[in-house]
Amino acid sequence: MDFGFKISPSSAINLDKVDLGKFEELHKAEPDVYKCMACGSCSSTCPASRFSGMSVRKVILDLQRGREKEAVALMRNCMLCGKCTMVCPRGINTRHLILSICRIYMEDGK
Amino acid sequence: MKENIVIIGGGIAGLEAAGQLAALGYKPIIIEKSDHLGGHVAEWHRLFPDMTPARDVVGGLISRASGSNIFLNTEISFVNKLKDSYNIMLSNGISIITRIILVTTGFSVFEAARKEEYGYGVYDQVMTNRDLEHWFNTGKDKRVDNCAMNAVGFVHCVGSRDEKAKNPQCSKVCCITAIKQAIEIKQRFPEAMVYCFYMDLRMFGKKYEDFYINAQRDYGIRFIRGRVSEVSENIDGRVIVKAEDTLSGKPVKVTLDLLVLMAGMVCSQESTKVANMANLPVDSDGFLKSRDNVTAIIESPKEGVFYAGACTGPKTVPETLAEARAAALEVHLYIKSLE
Ligand SMILES: Cc1cc2nc3c(=O)[nH]c(=O)nc-3n(C[C@H](O)[C@H](O)[C@H](O)COP(=O)(O)OP(=O)(O)OC[C@H]3O[C@@H](n4cnc5c(N)ncnc54)[C@H](O)[C@@H]3O)c2cc1C
Ligand code: SF4
Ligand code: SF4
Ligand code: SF4
């Protein structure tokens, strides 16, 4: 039936329902992922960010909020240039982190 | 040296100043309204950032101040200004003539029940930072005993940075206290998910940022940037917290076994009472007003009246102790100038 309007699905994050199994796996491989303080240095320096919205900060956040699909979609824009690693003030090896995220979250390995 | 020095408040500021004045050869008088010395720090368990036992700190200060004349359970009934001195009447009937008053009346912990939306005193599983310190000290609290401790949340800025609560100021110590308490919860319940809901993390002090990194890296404490807007209770007595995850721009919801409110440091009515009796000005934040907030924070605008510690604003223990030492020296120099 058409009521002339649609209710969009809730975009709220329910932390009770977030499965952090893969994130725990990632944390084992990359203990420093916990240290991100969401400063945004990585995104502002990223050459891919301007065209695609790529942001390591957002990827780390999305993974912790159970938005894995969105995170993986963003990651496909990364060129692995490593600029983000050079600027991260928390000393996170973000380039290495990205590779680990690919391994753990991208089933097809691409 | 016969000069009378009256210290109002036997918290750590009063004790440290008394200890220093004793070392300079004076015999100060400490007036404390409660039945024990040490003020708020006597209620705490371990102090950030090194987890120093609070008991050791207070014990050391008390033993160094032990040469003073100490009146417990005693309040000030009134203060009269004489020509070049003050007459202080105590609730035990003793009156003291003095040229020097050191005000160390400290602060109050914000009454969390005033933020009704957080449900303190209404929902069973909501407590304050102060209650949690009490549990660390005594091991007794039915809120902790009654739950599984799978998920615990800390709410920053409760009654601070809040014009509605009439406290626009930042309480300074509660961000780092939340980090400390979150780590302590993780140490006792390693399986628990621990969340901190913050607006900004103010890690201004020596080693605070390290402590924060510790909380993130070694304890996996989750930081969610957003002020908790409302708390409710579900049918099994757990609490549901709603906030905005401002970093992802989405509302966030989580069910918790225990919610800890980081109640702030606010001016104490007892300080205001003393200020009114001695005609001392009160600043716009409700704390006692110094002669100058940059160069003379420990001086009142009144001749012979000095301040130390949290009566002039939120302060940490090391800041309070440094002020108390400075105030003792200032008092000493003032006495010399009278000779
Ligand atoms: C939850 C919490 C945890 C904290 N943890 C830490 C920590 O880990 N590390 C750290 O550095 N800081 C910590 N702080 C800050 C610390 O508590 C303060 O720095 C310290 O208590 C300030 O000492 P004070 O002597 O100025 O005031 P207070 O501790 O408030 O002492 C004031 C004393 O004066 C007495 N008094 C008041 N009015 C009168 C009156 N009219 N007549 C007689 N007596 C009076 C009071 O009874 C009290 O004994 C914490 C604060 C909070 C809220
Ligand atoms: S490695 Fe990827 S995310 Fe990092 S700066 Fe380069 S393109 Fe951006
Ligand atoms: S630069 Fe480092 S700390 Fe800052 S947001 Fe990126 S990953 Fe996080
Ligand atoms: S110290 Fe932190 S929790 Fe306390 S009032 Fe300031 S910002 Fe809020």
mmCIF file of C-alpha atoms in Angstrom, chain A residues 9-105:
data_model
loop_
_atom_site.group_PDB
_atom_site.id
_atom_site.type_symbol
_atom_site.label_atom_id
_atom_site.label_comp_id
_atom_site.label_asym_id
_atom_site.label_seq_id
_atom_site.Cartn_x
_atom_site.Cartn_y
_atom_site.Cartn_z
ATOM 1 C CA PRO A 9 15.101 2.781 8.632
ATOM 2 C CA SER A 10 16.486 4.028 11.942
ATOM 3 C CA SER A 11 20.091 5.115 11.641
ATOM 4 C CA ALA A 12 20.588 4.831 15.389
ATOM 5 C CA ILE A 13 23.450 2.720 16.642
ATOM 6 C CA ASN A 14 22.480 0.116 19.197
ATOM 7 C CA LEU A 15 25.664 -0.900 20.955
ATOM 8 C CA ASP A 16 23.936 -3.882 22.587
ATOM 9 C CA LYS A 17 23.644 -5.467 19.154
ATOM 10 C CA VAL A 18 27.065 -4.687 17.752
ATOM 11 C CA ASP A 19 29.132 -7.820 17.250
ATOM 12 C CA LEU A 20 32.751 -6.905 17.903
ATOM 13 C CA GLY A 21 34.141 -10.361 17.131
ATOM 14 C CA LYS A 22 36.100 -9.223 14.090
ATOM 15 C CA PHE A 23 37.196 -6.052 15.800
ATOM 16 C CA GLU A 24 38.657 -8.163 18.610
ATOM 17 C CA GLU A 25 40.517 -10.155 15.992
ATOM 18 C CA LEU A 26 41.772 -6.918 14.474
ATOM 19 C CA HIS A 27 42.795 -5.665 17.902
ATOM 20 C CA LYS A 28 44.885 -8.802 18.448
ATOM 21 C CA ALA A 29 46.743 -8.173 15.195
ATOM 22 C CA GLU A 30 46.893 -4.381 15.656
ATOM 23 C CA PRO A 31 46.818 -3.509 19.377
ATOM 24 C CA ASP A 32 47.336 0.163 18.543
ATOM 25 C CA VAL A 33 43.936 0.434 16.869
ATOM 26 C CA TYR A 34 42.524 1.182 20.333
ATOM 27 C CA LYS A 35 44.733 4.255 20.568
ATOM 28 C CA CYS A 36 42.998 6.278 17.867
ATOM 29 C CA MET A 37 41.763 9.566 19.342
ATOM 30 C CA ALA A 38 39.740 10.606 16.313
ATOM 31 C CA CYS A 39 41.890 13.654 15.589
ATOM 32 C CA GLY A 40 41.379 13.461 11.821
ATOM 33 C CA SER A 41 45.012 14.041 10.816
ATOM 34 C CA CYS A 42 44.915 10.914 8.680
ATOM 35 C CA SER A 43 41.852 12.027 6.718
ATOM 36 C CA SER A 44 43.044 15.561 6.142
ATOM 37 C CA THR A 45 46.331 14.393 4.660
ATOM 38 C CA CYS A 46 44.888 11.536 2.618
ATOM 39 C CA PRO A 47 45.164 12.172 -1.144
ATOM 40 C CA ALA A 48 42.151 9.918 -1.756
ATOM 41 C CA SER A 49 39.981 11.690 0.793
ATOM 42 C CA ARG A 50 39.063 14.641 -1.414
ATOM 43 C CA PHE A 51 37.666 12.432 -4.162
ATOM 44 C CA SER A 52 36.253 9.524 -2.234
ATOM 45 C CA GLY A 53 35.830 10.523 1.398
ATOM 46 C CA MET A 54 38.444 7.956 2.451
ATOM 47 C CA SER A 55 39.240 8.389 6.131
ATOM 48 C CA VAL A 56 41.084 6.019 8.427
ATOM 49 C CA ARG A 57 39.408 7.767 11.328
ATOM 50 C CA LYS A 58 35.962 6.943 9.949
ATOM 51 C CA VAL A 59 36.942 3.379 9.148
ATOM 52 C CA ILE A 60 38.116 2.778 12.728
ATOM 53 C CA LEU A 61 34.955 4.370 14.114
ATOM 54 C CA ASP A 62 32.592 2.494 11.771
ATOM 55 C CA LEU A 63 34.168 -0.833 12.643
ATOM 56 C CA GLN A 64 33.565 -0.184 16.339
ATOM 57 C CA ARG A 65 29.958 0.810 15.726
ATOM 58 C CA GLY A 66 29.146 -2.309 13.719
ATOM 59 C CA ARG A 67 29.064 -0.482 10.373
ATOM 60 C CA GLU A 68 31.400 -2.903 8.676
ATOM 61 C CA LYS A 69 29.939 -2.585 5.181
ATOM 62 C CA GLU A 70 30.378 1.179 5.175
ATOM 63 C CA ALA A 71 33.941 0.795 6.462
ATOM 64 C CA VAL A 72 34.871 -1.723 3.790
ATOM 65 C CA ALA A 73 33.334 0.439 1.066
ATOM 66 C CA LEU A 74 35.453 3.399 2.201
ATOM 67 C CA MET A 75 38.593 1.307 2.342
ATOM 68 C CA ARG A 76 38.362 0.411 -1.317
ATOM 69 C CA ASN A 77 39.447 3.971 -2.082
ATOM 70 C CA CYS A 78 42.773 3.669 -0.289
ATOM 71 C CA MET A 79 45.877 3.711 -2.493
ATOM 72 C CA LEU A 80 48.160 2.526 0.303
ATOM 73 C CA CYS A 81 50.405 5.540 -0.119
ATOM 74 C CA GLY A 82 51.159 5.659 3.590
ATOM 75 C CA LYS A 83 50.806 9.404 4.118
ATOM 76 C CA CYS A 84 48.375 8.848 6.974
ATOM 77 C CA THR A 85 50.960 6.790 8.858
ATOM 78 C CA MET A 86 53.392 9.656 8.675
ATOM 79 C CA VAL A 87 51.019 12.093 10.376
ATOM 80 C CA CYS A 88 49.234 9.982 12.987
ATOM 81 C CA PRO A 89 50.109 11.608 16.347
ATOM 82 C CA ARG A 90 49.299 8.424 18.201
ATOM 83 C CA GLY A 91 51.960 6.567 16.221
ATOM 84 C CA ILE A 92 49.494 4.089 14.750
ATOM 85 C CA ASN A 93 50.874 2.293 11.707
ATOM 86 C CA THR A 94 47.706 3.049 9.794
ATOM 87 C CA ARG A 95 48.950 1.600 6.512
ATOM 88 C CA HIS A 96 49.634 -1.711 8.198
ATOM 89 C CA LEU A 97 46.312 -1.418 9.981
ATOM 90 C CA ILE A 98 44.523 -0.986 6.659
ATOM 91 C CA LEU A 99 46.138 -4.166 5.339
ATOM 92 C CA SER A 100 45.018 -6.060 8.457
ATOM 93 C CA ILE A 101 41.491 -4.703 8.092
ATOM 94 C CA CYS A 102 41.459 -5.933 4.476
ATOM 95 C CA ARG A 103 42.572 -9.366 5.602
ATOM 96 C CA ILE A 104 40.007 -9.660 8.377
ATOM 97 C CA TYR A 105 36.978 -7.888 6.956
#
